[in-house]
N, CA, C and O atoms as a DFTB+ gen file, in Angstrom:
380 C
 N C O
     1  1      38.105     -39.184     -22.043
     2  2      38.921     -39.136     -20.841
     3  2      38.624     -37.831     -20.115
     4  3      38.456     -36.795     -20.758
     5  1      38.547     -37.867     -18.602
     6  2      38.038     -36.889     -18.216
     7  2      39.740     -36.177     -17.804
     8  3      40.820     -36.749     -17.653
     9  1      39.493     -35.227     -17.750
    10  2      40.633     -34.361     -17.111
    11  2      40.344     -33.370     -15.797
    12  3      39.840     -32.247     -15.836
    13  1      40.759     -34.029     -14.742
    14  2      40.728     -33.396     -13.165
    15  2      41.950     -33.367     -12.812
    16  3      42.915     -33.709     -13.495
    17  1      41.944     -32.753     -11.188
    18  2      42.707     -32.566     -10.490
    19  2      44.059     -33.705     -10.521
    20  3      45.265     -33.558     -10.718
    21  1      43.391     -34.616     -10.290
    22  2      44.292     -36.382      -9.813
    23  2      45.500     -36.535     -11.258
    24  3      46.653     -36.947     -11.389
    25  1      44.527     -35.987     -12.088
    26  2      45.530     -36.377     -13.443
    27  2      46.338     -35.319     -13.655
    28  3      47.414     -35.602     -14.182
    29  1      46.113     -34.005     -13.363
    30  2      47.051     -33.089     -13.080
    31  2      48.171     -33.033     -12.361
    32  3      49.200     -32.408     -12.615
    33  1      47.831     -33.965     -11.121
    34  2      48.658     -34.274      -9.908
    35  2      49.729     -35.239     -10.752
    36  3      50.936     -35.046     -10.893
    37  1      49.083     -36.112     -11.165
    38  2      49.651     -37.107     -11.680
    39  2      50.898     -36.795     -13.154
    40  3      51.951     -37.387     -13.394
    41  1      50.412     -35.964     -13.700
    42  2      51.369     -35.264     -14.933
    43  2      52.357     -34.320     -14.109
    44  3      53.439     -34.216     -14.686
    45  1      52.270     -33.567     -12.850
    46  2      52.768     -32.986     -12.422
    47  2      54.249     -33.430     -11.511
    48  3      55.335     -32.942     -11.201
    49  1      53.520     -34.591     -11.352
    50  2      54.609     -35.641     -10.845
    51  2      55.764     -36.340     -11.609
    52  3      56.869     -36.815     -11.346
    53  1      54.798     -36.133     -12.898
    54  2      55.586     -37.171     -13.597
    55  2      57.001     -36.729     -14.342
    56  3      58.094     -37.207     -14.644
    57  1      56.221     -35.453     -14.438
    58  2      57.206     -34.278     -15.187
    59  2      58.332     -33.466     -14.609
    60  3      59.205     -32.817     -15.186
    61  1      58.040     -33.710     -12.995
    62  2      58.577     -33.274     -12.029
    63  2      58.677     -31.501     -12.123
    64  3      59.689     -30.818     -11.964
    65  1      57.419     -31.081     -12.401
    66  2      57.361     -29.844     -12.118
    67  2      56.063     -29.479     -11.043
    68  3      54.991     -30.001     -10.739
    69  1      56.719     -28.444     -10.724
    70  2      55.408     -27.588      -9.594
    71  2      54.602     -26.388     -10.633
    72  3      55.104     -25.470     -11.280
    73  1      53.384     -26.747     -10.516
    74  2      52.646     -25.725     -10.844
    75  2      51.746     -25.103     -10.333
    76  3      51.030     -25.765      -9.582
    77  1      51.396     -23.592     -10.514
    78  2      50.954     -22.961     -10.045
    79  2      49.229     -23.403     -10.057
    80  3      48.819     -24.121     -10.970
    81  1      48.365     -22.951      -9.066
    82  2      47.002     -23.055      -9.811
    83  2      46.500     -22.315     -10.974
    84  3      45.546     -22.709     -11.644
    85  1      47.216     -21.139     -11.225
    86  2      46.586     -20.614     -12.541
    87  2      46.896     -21.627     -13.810
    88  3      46.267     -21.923     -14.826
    89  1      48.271     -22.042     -13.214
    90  2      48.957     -22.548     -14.748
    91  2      48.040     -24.135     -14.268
    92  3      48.147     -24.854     -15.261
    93  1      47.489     -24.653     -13.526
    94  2      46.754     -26.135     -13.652
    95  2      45.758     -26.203     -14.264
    96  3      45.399     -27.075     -15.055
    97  1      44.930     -24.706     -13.731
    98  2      43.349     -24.345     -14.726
    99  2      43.845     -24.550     -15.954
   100  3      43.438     -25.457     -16.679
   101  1      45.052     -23.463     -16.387
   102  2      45.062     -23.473     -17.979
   103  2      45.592     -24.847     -18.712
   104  3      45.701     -24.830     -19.938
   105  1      45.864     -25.829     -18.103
   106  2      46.516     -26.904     -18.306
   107  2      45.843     -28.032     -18.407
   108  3      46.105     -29.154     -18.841
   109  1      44.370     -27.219     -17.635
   110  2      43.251     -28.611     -17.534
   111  2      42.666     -28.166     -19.159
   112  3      42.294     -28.882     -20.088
   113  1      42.748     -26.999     -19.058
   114  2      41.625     -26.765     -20.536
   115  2      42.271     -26.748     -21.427
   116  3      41.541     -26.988     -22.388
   117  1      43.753     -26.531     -21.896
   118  2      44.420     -27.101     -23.182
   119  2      44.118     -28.312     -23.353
   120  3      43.748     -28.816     -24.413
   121  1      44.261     -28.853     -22.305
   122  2      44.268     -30.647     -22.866
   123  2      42.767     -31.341     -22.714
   124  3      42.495     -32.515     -22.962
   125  1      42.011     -30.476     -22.319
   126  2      40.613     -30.822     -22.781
   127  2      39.937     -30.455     -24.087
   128  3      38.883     -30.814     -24.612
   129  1      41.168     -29.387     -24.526
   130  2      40.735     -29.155     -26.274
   131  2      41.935     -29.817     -26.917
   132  3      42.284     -29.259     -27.956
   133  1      42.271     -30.309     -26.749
   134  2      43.170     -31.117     -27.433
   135  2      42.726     -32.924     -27.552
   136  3      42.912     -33.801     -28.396
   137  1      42.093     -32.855     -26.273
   138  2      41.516     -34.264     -26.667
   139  2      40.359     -34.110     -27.228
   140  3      39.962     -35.260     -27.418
   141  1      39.400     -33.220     -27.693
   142  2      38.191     -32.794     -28.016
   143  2      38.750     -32.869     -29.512
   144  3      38.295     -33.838     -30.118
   145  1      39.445     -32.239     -30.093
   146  2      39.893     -32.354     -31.516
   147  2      40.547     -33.500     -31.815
   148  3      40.609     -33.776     -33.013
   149  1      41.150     -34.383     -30.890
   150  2      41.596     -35.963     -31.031
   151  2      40.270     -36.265     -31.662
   152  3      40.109     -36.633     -32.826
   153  1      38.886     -35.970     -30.325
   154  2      37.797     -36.762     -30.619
   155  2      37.288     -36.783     -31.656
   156  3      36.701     -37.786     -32.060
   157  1      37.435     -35.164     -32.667
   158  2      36.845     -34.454     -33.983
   159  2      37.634     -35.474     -35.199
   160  3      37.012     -35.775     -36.218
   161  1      39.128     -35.982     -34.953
   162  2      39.579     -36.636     -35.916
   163  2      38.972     -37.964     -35.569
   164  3      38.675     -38.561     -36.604
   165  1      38.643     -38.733     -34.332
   166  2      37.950     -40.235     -34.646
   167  2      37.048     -40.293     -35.514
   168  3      37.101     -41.270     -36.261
   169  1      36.004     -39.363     -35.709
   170  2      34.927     -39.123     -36.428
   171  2      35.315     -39.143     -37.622
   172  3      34.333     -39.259     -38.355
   173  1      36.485     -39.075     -38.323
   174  2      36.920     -38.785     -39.958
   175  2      36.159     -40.298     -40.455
   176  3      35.994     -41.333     -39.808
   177  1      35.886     -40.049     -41.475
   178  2      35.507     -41.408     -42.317
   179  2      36.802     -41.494     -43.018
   180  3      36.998     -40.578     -43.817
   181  1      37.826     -42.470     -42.896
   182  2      38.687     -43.299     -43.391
   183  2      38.923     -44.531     -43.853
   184  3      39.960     -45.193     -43.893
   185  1      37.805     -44.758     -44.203
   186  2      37.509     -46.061     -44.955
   187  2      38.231     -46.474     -45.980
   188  3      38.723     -47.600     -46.035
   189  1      38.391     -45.272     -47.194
   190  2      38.674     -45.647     -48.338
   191  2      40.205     -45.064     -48.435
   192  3      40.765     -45.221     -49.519
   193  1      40.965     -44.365     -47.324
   194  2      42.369     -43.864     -47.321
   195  2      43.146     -45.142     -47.181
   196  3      43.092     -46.063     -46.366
   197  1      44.018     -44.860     -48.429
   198  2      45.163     -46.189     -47.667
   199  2      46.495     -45.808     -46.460
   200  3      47.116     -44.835     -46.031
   201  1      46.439     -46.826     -46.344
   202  2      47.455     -46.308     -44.955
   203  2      49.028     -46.496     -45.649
   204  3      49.633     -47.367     -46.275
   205  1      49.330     -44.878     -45.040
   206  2      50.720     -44.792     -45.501
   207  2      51.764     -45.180     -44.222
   208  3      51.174     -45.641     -43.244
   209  1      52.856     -45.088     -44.129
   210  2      54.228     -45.062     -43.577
   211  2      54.662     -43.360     -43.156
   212  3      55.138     -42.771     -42.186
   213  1      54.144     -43.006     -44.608
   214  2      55.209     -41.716     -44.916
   215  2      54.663     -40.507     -45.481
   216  3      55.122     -40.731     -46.601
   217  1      53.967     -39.238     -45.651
   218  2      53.162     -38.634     -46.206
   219  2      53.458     -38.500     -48.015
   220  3      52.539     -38.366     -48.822
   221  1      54.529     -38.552     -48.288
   222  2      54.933     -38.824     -49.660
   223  2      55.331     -40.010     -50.230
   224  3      55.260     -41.130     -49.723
   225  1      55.723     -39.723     -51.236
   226  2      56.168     -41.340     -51.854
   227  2      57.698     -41.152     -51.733
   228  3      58.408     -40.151     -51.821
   229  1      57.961     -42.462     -51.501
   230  2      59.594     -42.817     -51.217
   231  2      60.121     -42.545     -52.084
   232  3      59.768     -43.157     -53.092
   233  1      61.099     -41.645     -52.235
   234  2      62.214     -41.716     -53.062
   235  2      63.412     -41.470     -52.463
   236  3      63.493     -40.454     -51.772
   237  1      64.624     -42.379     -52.611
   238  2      65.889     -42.038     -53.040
   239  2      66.242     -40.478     -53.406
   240  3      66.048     -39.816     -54.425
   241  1      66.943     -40.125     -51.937
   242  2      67.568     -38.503     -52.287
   243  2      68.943     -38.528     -52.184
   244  3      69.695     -37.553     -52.165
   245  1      69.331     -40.118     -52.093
   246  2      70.821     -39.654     -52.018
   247  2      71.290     -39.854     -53.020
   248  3      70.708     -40.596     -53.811
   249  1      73.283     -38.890     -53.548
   250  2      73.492     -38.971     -54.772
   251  2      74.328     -40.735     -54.848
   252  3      74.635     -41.460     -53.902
   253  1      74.494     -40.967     -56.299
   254  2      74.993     -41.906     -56.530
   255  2      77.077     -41.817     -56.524
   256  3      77.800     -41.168     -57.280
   257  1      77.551     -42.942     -55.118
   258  2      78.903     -43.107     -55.139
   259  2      79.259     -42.890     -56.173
   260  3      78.619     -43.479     -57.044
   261  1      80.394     -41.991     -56.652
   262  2      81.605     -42.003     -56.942
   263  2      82.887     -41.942     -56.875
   264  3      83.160     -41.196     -55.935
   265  1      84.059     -42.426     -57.495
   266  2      85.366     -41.990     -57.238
   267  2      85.656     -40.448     -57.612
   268  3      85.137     -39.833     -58.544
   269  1      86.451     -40.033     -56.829
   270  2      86.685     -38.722     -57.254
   271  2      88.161     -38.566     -56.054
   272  3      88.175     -38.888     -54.866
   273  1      89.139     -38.046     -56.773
   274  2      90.903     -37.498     -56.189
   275  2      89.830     -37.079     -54.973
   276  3      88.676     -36.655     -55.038
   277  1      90.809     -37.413     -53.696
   278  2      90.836     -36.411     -53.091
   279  2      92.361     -35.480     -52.964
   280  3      93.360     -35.512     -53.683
   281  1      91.993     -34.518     -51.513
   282  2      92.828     -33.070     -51.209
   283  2      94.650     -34.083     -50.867
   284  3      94.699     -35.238     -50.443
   285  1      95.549     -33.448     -51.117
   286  2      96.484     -33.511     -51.514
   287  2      96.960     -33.294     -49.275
   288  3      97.006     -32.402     -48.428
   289  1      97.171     -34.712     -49.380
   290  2      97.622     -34.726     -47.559
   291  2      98.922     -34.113     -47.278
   292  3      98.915     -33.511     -46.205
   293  1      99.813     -34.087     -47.784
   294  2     101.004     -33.147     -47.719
   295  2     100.378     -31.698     -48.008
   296  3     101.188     -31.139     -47.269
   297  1      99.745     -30.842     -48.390
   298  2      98.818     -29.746     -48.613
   299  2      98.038     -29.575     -47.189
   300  3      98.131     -28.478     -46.638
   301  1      97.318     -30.549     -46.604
   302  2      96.623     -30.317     -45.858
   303  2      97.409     -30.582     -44.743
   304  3      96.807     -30.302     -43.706
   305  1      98.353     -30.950     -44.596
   306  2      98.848     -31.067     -43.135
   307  2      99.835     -29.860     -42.833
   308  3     100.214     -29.449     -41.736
   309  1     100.087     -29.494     -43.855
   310  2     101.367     -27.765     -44.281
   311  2      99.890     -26.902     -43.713
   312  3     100.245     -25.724     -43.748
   313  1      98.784     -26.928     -43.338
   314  2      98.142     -25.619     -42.433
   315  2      97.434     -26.190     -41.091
   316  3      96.492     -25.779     -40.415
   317  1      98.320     -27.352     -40.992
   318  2      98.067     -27.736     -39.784
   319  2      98.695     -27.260     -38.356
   320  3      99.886     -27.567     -38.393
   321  1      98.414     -26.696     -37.231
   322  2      99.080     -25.824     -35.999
   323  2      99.770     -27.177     -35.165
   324  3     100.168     -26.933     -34.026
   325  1      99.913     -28.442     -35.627
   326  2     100.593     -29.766     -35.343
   327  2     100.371     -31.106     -36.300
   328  3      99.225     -31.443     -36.596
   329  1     101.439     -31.797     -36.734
   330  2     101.043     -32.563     -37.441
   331  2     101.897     -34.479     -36.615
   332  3     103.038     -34.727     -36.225
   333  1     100.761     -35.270     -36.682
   334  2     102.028     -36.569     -36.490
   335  2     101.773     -37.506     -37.217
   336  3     100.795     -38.255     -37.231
   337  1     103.264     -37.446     -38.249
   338  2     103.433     -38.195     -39.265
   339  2     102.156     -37.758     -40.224
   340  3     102.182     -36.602     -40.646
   341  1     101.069     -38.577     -40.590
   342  2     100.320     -38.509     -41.579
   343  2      98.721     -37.841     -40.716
   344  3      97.655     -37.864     -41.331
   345  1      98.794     -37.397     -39.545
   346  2      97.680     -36.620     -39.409
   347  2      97.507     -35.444     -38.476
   348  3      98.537     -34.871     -38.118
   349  1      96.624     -35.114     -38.142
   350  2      96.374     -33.727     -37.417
   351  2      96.902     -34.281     -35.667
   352  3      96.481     -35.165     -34.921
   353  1      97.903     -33.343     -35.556
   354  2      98.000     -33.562     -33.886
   355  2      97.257     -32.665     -32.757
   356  3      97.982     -31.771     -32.321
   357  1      96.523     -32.698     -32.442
   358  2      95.699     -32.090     -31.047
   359  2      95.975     -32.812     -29.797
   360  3      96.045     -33.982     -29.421
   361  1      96.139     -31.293     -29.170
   362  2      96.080     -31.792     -27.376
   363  2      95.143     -32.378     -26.628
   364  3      94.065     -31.943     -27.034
   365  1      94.956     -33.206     -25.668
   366  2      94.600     -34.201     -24.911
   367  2      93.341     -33.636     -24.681
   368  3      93.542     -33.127     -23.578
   369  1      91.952     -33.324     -25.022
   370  2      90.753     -32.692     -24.183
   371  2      90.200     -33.883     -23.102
   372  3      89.328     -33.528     -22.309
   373  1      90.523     -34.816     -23.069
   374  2      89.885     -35.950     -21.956
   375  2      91.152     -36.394     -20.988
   376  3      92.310     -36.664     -21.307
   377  1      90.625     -36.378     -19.913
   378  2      91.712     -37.241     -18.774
   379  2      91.535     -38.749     -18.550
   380  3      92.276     -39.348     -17.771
């Protein structure tokens, strides 16, 4: 893919920013080495890699449910700055 002016114009638009000409030069040649090292990875021989999903193997990190008491709601509502009936009372933040 070639990278000119038009496609600059065109990213510039898209992104809805104004750029300077210094910052377009430098913008043409990042992304002309960036697709140049795209091009360096087509070249990989990947023949014999299997194709993953995921760079590791799947495992299960979550812990396993249990029951366990919880906190004592008469306890927790005694350091509450409002309480109604069985929960936390806060003032209105939405109209």
């Amino acid at each position: 893919m070639r990278i000119d002016g038009a496609l600059i114009a065109y990213l510039e638009d898209l992104s809805c920013l104004t750029l300077s000409e210094e910052e377009k030069t430098r913008l043409t040649g990042d992304l002309e080495k960036i697709l140049g090292n795209m091009a360096r990875l087509d070249g990989l021989d990947t023949e014999n890699i299997p194709e993953r999903s995921h760079p590791f193997d799947h495992v299960n990190a979550f812990r396993e449910d249990e029951v366990r008491p919880s906190l004592d709601r008469a306890l927790i509502l005694k350091n509450a700055p409002g309480s109604g009936g069985e929960m936390f009372a806060a003032p209105k933040t939405v109209q």
